PDB file of C-alpha atoms in Angstrom:
ATOM      1  CA  MET A   1     114.284 113.305  80.009  1.00 55.00           C
ATOM      2  CA  LEU A   2     112.908 113.890  83.236  1.00 56.00           C
ATOM      3  CA  MET A   3     110.617 111.016  83.592  1.00 54.00           C
ATOM      4  CA  ARG A   4     107.252 110.197  85.158  1.00 54.00           C
ATOM      5  CA  THR A   5     106.069 111.032  88.320  1.00 57.00           C
ATOM      6  CA  ASP A   6     103.324 108.959  90.302  1.00 60.00           C
ATOM      7  CA  PRO A   7      99.926 110.663  89.015  1.00 62.00           C
ATOM      8  CA  PHE A   8      98.377 110.199  92.582  1.00 63.00           C
ATOM      9  CA  ARG A   9     101.501 112.348  94.510  1.00 60.00           C
ATOM     10  CA  GLU A  10      99.626 115.341  93.794  1.00 62.00           C
ATOM     11  CA  LEU A  11      96.004 114.319  94.931  1.00 65.00           C
ATOM     12  CA  ASP A  12      98.021 112.744  98.272  1.00 62.00           C
ATOM     13  CA  ARG A  13      99.474 116.609  98.367  1.00 58.00           C
ATOM     14  CA  PHE A  14      96.642 117.961  98.012  1.00 62.00           C
ATOM     15  CA  ALA A  15      95.018 115.940 100.393  1.00 62.00           C
ATOM     16  CA  GLN A  16      97.488 116.338 103.194  1.00 57.00           C
ATOM     17  CA  GLN A  17      96.860 120.037 102.438  1.00 57.00           C
ATOM     18  CA  VAL A  18      93.453 119.899 103.270  1.00 60.00           C
ATOM     19  CA  PHE A  19      93.513 117.643 106.237  1.00 58.00           C
ATOM     20  CA  GLY A  20      96.804 118.536 107.546  1.00 55.00           C
ATOM     21  CA  SER A  21      97.922 115.206 108.558  1.00 55.00           C
ATOM     22  CA  PRO A  22     101.863 114.984 108.923  1.00 58.00           C
ATOM     23  CA  GLY A  23     103.784 112.703 106.856  1.00 62.00           C
ATOM     24  CA  THR A  24     105.499 109.221 108.340  1.00 60.00           C
ATOM     25  CA  TRP A  25     108.110 106.877 107.324  1.00 53.00           C
ATOM     26  CA  SER A  26     105.810 104.512 105.790  1.00 58.00           C
ATOM     27  CA  LYS A  27     103.339 106.917 104.187  1.00 64.00           C
ATOM     28  CA  PRO A  28     105.273 110.337 103.549  1.00 69.00           C
ATOM     29  CA  ALA A  29     103.695 113.444 102.640  1.00 70.00           C
ATOM     30  CA  ALA A  30     104.783 115.025  99.162  1.00 74.00           C
ATOM     31  CA  MET A  31     107.033 117.890  98.635  1.00 81.00           C
ATOM     32  CA  PRO A  32     106.819 120.789  95.925  1.00 86.00           C
ATOM     33  CA  MET A  33     109.371 121.080  93.384  1.00 90.00           C
ATOM     34  CA  ASP A  34     110.012 122.693  90.213  1.00 93.00           C
ATOM     35  CA  ALA A  35     112.325 121.102  87.448  1.00 93.00           C
ATOM     36  CA  TYR A  36     113.624 122.794  84.499  1.00 94.00           C
ATOM     37  CA  ARG A  37     116.511 122.549  82.004  1.00 91.00           C
ATOM     38  CA  SER A  38     119.555 125.000  82.126  1.00 92.00           C
ATOM     39  CA  GLY A  39     122.085 124.235  79.347  1.00 89.00           C
ATOM     40  CA  ASP A  40     123.370 120.549  79.596  1.00 89.00           C
ATOM     41  CA  GLU A  41     121.685 119.821  82.912  1.00 92.00           C
ATOM     42  CA  PHE A  42     118.319 119.127  84.707  1.00 92.00           C
ATOM     43  CA  VAL A  43     117.742 121.363  87.845  1.00 96.00           C
ATOM     44  CA  VAL A  44     115.485 120.128  90.777  1.00 95.00           C
ATOM     45  CA  CYS A  45     114.418 122.014  93.448  1.00 95.00           C
ATOM     46  CA  PHE A  46     112.633 121.076  96.283  1.00 93.00           C
ATOM     47  CA  ASP A  47     110.871 123.239  98.824  1.00 91.00           C
ATOM     48  CA  LEU A  48     112.104 122.106 102.460  1.00 90.00           C
ATOM     49  CA  PRO A  49     112.062 125.007 104.468  1.00 87.00           C
ATOM     50  CA  GLY A  50     112.474 124.317 108.368  1.00 85.00           C
ATOM     51  CA  VAL A  51     114.405 120.931 107.492  1.00 89.00           C
ATOM     52  CA  THR A  52     118.088 120.611 108.448  1.00 90.00           C
ATOM     53  CA  LYS A  53     120.740 119.306 106.101  1.00 92.00           C
ATOM     54  CA  ASP A  54     120.758 116.657 108.483  1.00 92.00           C
ATOM     55  CA  ALA A  55     117.360 115.229 108.074  1.00 92.00           C
ATOM     56  CA  ILE A  56     117.362 114.839 104.196  1.00 95.00           C
ATOM     57  CA  GLU A  57     118.203 111.299 102.536  1.00 95.00           C
ATOM     58  CA  LEU A  58     119.166 111.341  99.145  1.00 95.00           C
ATOM     59  CA  ASP A  59     119.299 107.728  97.354  1.00 94.00           C
ATOM     60  CA  ILE A  60     119.153 106.309  93.481  1.00 93.00           C
ATOM     61  CA  GLU A  61     119.082 102.801  92.589  1.00 93.00           C
ATOM     62  CA  ARG A  62     118.363 101.537  88.686  1.00 89.00           C
ATOM     63  CA  ASN A  63     117.599 105.295  87.950  1.00 87.00           C
ATOM     64  CA  VAL A  64     115.016 105.822  90.807  1.00 91.00           C
ATOM     65  CA  LEU A  65     115.923 108.975  92.721  1.00 93.00           C
ATOM     66  CA  THR A  66     114.548 108.986  96.066  1.00 93.00           C
ATOM     67  CA  VAL A  67     114.540 112.292  98.209  1.00 93.00           C
ATOM     68  CA  LYS A  68     113.186 112.194 101.833  1.00 92.00           C
ATOM     69  CA  ALA A  69     113.411 114.588 104.630  1.00 91.00           C
ATOM     70  CA  GLU A  70     112.126 114.796 107.997  1.00 89.00           C
ATOM     71  CA  ARG A  71     110.743 118.163 109.415  1.00 86.00           C
ATOM     72  CA  ARG A  72     111.003 118.097 113.494  1.00 81.00           C
ATOM     73  CA  PRO A  73     109.246 119.738 115.771  1.00 78.00           C
ATOM     74  CA  LEU A  74     111.251 122.803 117.234  1.00 75.00           C
ATOM     75  CA  PRO A  75     113.064 121.951 120.513  1.00 73.00           C
ATOM     76  CA  GLY A  76     111.149 123.066 123.382  1.00 74.00           C
ATOM     77  CA  GLY A  77     110.939 123.372 127.268  1.00 76.00           C
ATOM     78  CA  ASP A  78     108.179 123.815 130.173  1.00 79.00           C
ATOM     79  CA  ASP A  79     108.535 127.673 129.552  1.00 82.00           C
ATOM     80  CA  VAL A  80     107.839 127.591 125.801  1.00 80.00           C
ATOM     81  CA  GLN A  81     104.180 128.016 124.844  1.00 80.00           C
ATOM     82  CA  MET A  82     103.684 127.495 120.933  1.00 76.00           C
ATOM     83  CA  GLN A  83     101.052 130.508 119.574  1.00 78.00           C
ATOM     84  CA  VAL A  84     101.011 129.337 116.168  1.00 77.00           C
ATOM     85  CA  SER A  85     102.041 126.136 114.636  1.00 72.00           C
ATOM     86  CA  GLU A  86     100.896 126.283 110.916  1.00 72.00           C
ATOM     87  CA  ARG A  87     104.161 124.388 108.943  1.00 74.00           C
ATOM     88  CA  PRO A  88     103.837 120.785 108.783  1.00 75.00           C
ATOM     89  CA  LEU A  89     105.726 118.311 110.608  1.00 80.00           C
ATOM     90  CA  GLY A  90     106.894 114.605 109.748  1.00 83.00           C
ATOM     91  CA  VAL A  91     108.073 112.693 106.904  1.00 87.00           C
ATOM     92  CA  PHE A  92     108.299 114.166 103.339  1.00 88.00           C
ATOM     93  CA  SER A  93     109.159 112.015 100.165  1.00 88.00           C
ATOM     94  CA  ARG A  94     109.457 112.476  96.325  1.00 89.00           C
ATOM     95  CA  GLN A  95     110.967 110.045  93.806  1.00 90.00           C
ATOM     96  CA  LEU A  96     112.300 110.948  90.396  1.00 91.00           C
ATOM     97  CA  PHE A  97     112.466 108.492  87.521  1.00 91.00           C
ATOM     98  CA  LEU A  98     115.419 109.568  85.588  1.00 90.00           C
ATOM     99  CA  GLY A  99     115.409 108.722  81.803  1.00 86.00           C
ATOM    100  CA  ASP A 100     118.827 107.030  80.538  1.00 84.00           C
ATOM    101  CA  THR A 101     119.548 110.291  78.771  1.00 86.00           C
ATOM    102  CA  LEU A 102     120.557 111.686  82.312  1.00 90.00           C
ATOM    103  CA  ASP A 103     123.939 110.799  84.051  1.00 89.00           C
ATOM    104  CA  ALA A 104     122.743 109.447  87.212  1.00 88.00           C
ATOM    105  CA  ASP A 105     126.530 109.048  88.620  1.00 90.00           C
ATOM    106  CA  HIS A 106     127.267 112.627  88.784  1.00 92.00           C
ATOM    107  CA  ILE A 107     124.302 114.476  90.700  1.00 94.00           C
ATOM    108  CA  LYS A 108     125.366 117.328  92.645  1.00 96.00           C
ATOM    109  CA  ALA A 109     123.057 118.630  95.640  1.00 96.00           C
ATOM    110  CA  ASP A 110     123.003 121.554  97.441  1.00 96.00           C
ATOM    111  CA  TYR A 111     120.785 122.710 100.458  1.00 96.00           C
ATOM    112  CA  GLU A 112     120.582 126.488 101.391  1.00 95.00           C
ATOM    113  CA  ALA A 113     117.835 128.810 102.703  1.00 92.00           C
ATOM    114  CA  GLY A 114     115.268 125.835 102.682  1.00 91.00           C
ATOM    115  CA  VAL A 115     115.589 124.543  99.001  1.00 94.00           C
ATOM    116  CA  LEU A 116     117.118 121.557  97.998  1.00 96.00           C
ATOM    117  CA  THR A 117     118.446 121.920  94.916  1.00 97.00           C
ATOM    118  CA  LEU A 118     119.885 118.743  92.576  1.00 96.00           C
ATOM    119  CA  ARG A 119     121.937 119.045  89.261  1.00 96.00           C
ATOM    120  CA  ILE A 120     121.571 116.200  87.249  1.00 94.00           C
ATOM    121  CA  PRO A 121     123.932 116.453  83.789  1.00 92.00           C
ATOM    122  CA  VAL A 122     122.427 115.484  80.871  1.00 88.00           C
ATOM    123  CA  ALA A 123     124.231 111.977  79.706  1.00 83.00           C
ATOM    124  CA  GLU A 124     127.338 112.399  76.620  1.00 72.00           C
ATOM    125  CA  LYS A 125     125.022 110.070  74.677  1.00 70.00           C
ATOM    126  CA  ALA A 126     122.479 112.221  74.767  1.00 64.00           C
ATOM    127  CA  LYS A 127     124.072 115.651  73.809  1.00 64.00           C
ATOM    128  CA  PRO A 128     123.544 116.457  69.999  1.00 70.00           C
ATOM    129  CA  ARG A 129     126.556 116.150  68.006  1.00 73.00           C
ATOM    130  CA  ARG A 130     127.294 116.908  64.371  1.00 80.00           C
ATOM    131  CA  ILE A 131     128.002 113.540  61.895  1.00 81.00           C
ATOM    132  CA  GLU A 132     130.525 113.748  59.305  1.00 83.00           C
ATOM    133  CA  ILE A 133     129.799 112.500  56.109  1.00 85.00           C
ATOM    134  CA  ALA A 134     132.523 110.644  54.173  1.00 84.00           C
ATOM    135  CA  GLY A 135     133.316 110.671  50.531  1.00 77.00           C
ATOM    136  CA  ALA A 136     134.706 112.650  47.856  1.00 67.00           C
ATOM    137  CA  GLU A 137     133.107 114.050  44.474  1.00 64.00           C
ATOM    138  CA  SER A 138     135.583 111.887  42.310  1.00 56.00           C
ATOM    139  CA  ASP A 139     133.739 108.877  43.728  1.00 54.00           C
ATOM    140  CA  ARG A 140     130.780 109.527  42.030  1.00 58.00           C
ATOM    141  CA  LYS A 141     129.487 106.294  39.534  1.00 61.00           C
ATOM    142  CA  GLN A 142     128.232 106.779  36.546  1.00 62.00           C
ATOM    143  CA  LEU A 143     124.900 105.498  35.799  1.00 60.00           C
ATOM    144  CA  ASN A 144     124.102 104.134  31.994  1.00 62.00           C
ATOM    145  CA  ALA A 145     121.151 105.065  30.703  1.00 57.00           C
TER     146      ALA A 145
END
C-alpha cells in the first residue's frame, strides 16, 4: 500500500552523513522516516529535530506526497560563538508514492517534538468487506442422469 521509494535515496542519505554536505533546494538531503499500518490508516513519521513548523512544506500531486523541510542556523550575534555544531543544516526532502488503496484526500499532519507525523487513511474500496451470497435451497435444479 505504501509504495515504492527511490532506491538511491538511502545511498544519498549515507553519503550526506559521511561527507556532511548540507542539502540545498535543488539537491535536498534525505530525512529519516518510519512507516507502519495501524488499523485502517498508515502512519508515517519523519525525524525533523530543530526544524520549525513554518519551515515544513507538504504537497501532494497525482498520489506523490512530497515533504520538504529546512533547518536554518540558530540566530546569533557578535557575542555568540558556536562551540559544537553537529546537526546538519539545509534542506531535507522525501517523496512517497501512495498506492491507489490509500485515501490521499484525507491526510492528517501533526508536528510535535521534532517529529512530523502523517496519518493516511486506507481507502474504503481497499478495506476488506463481506459479500453476501444470494440464492435459496429450493432454487436448486435437479440433474437428469
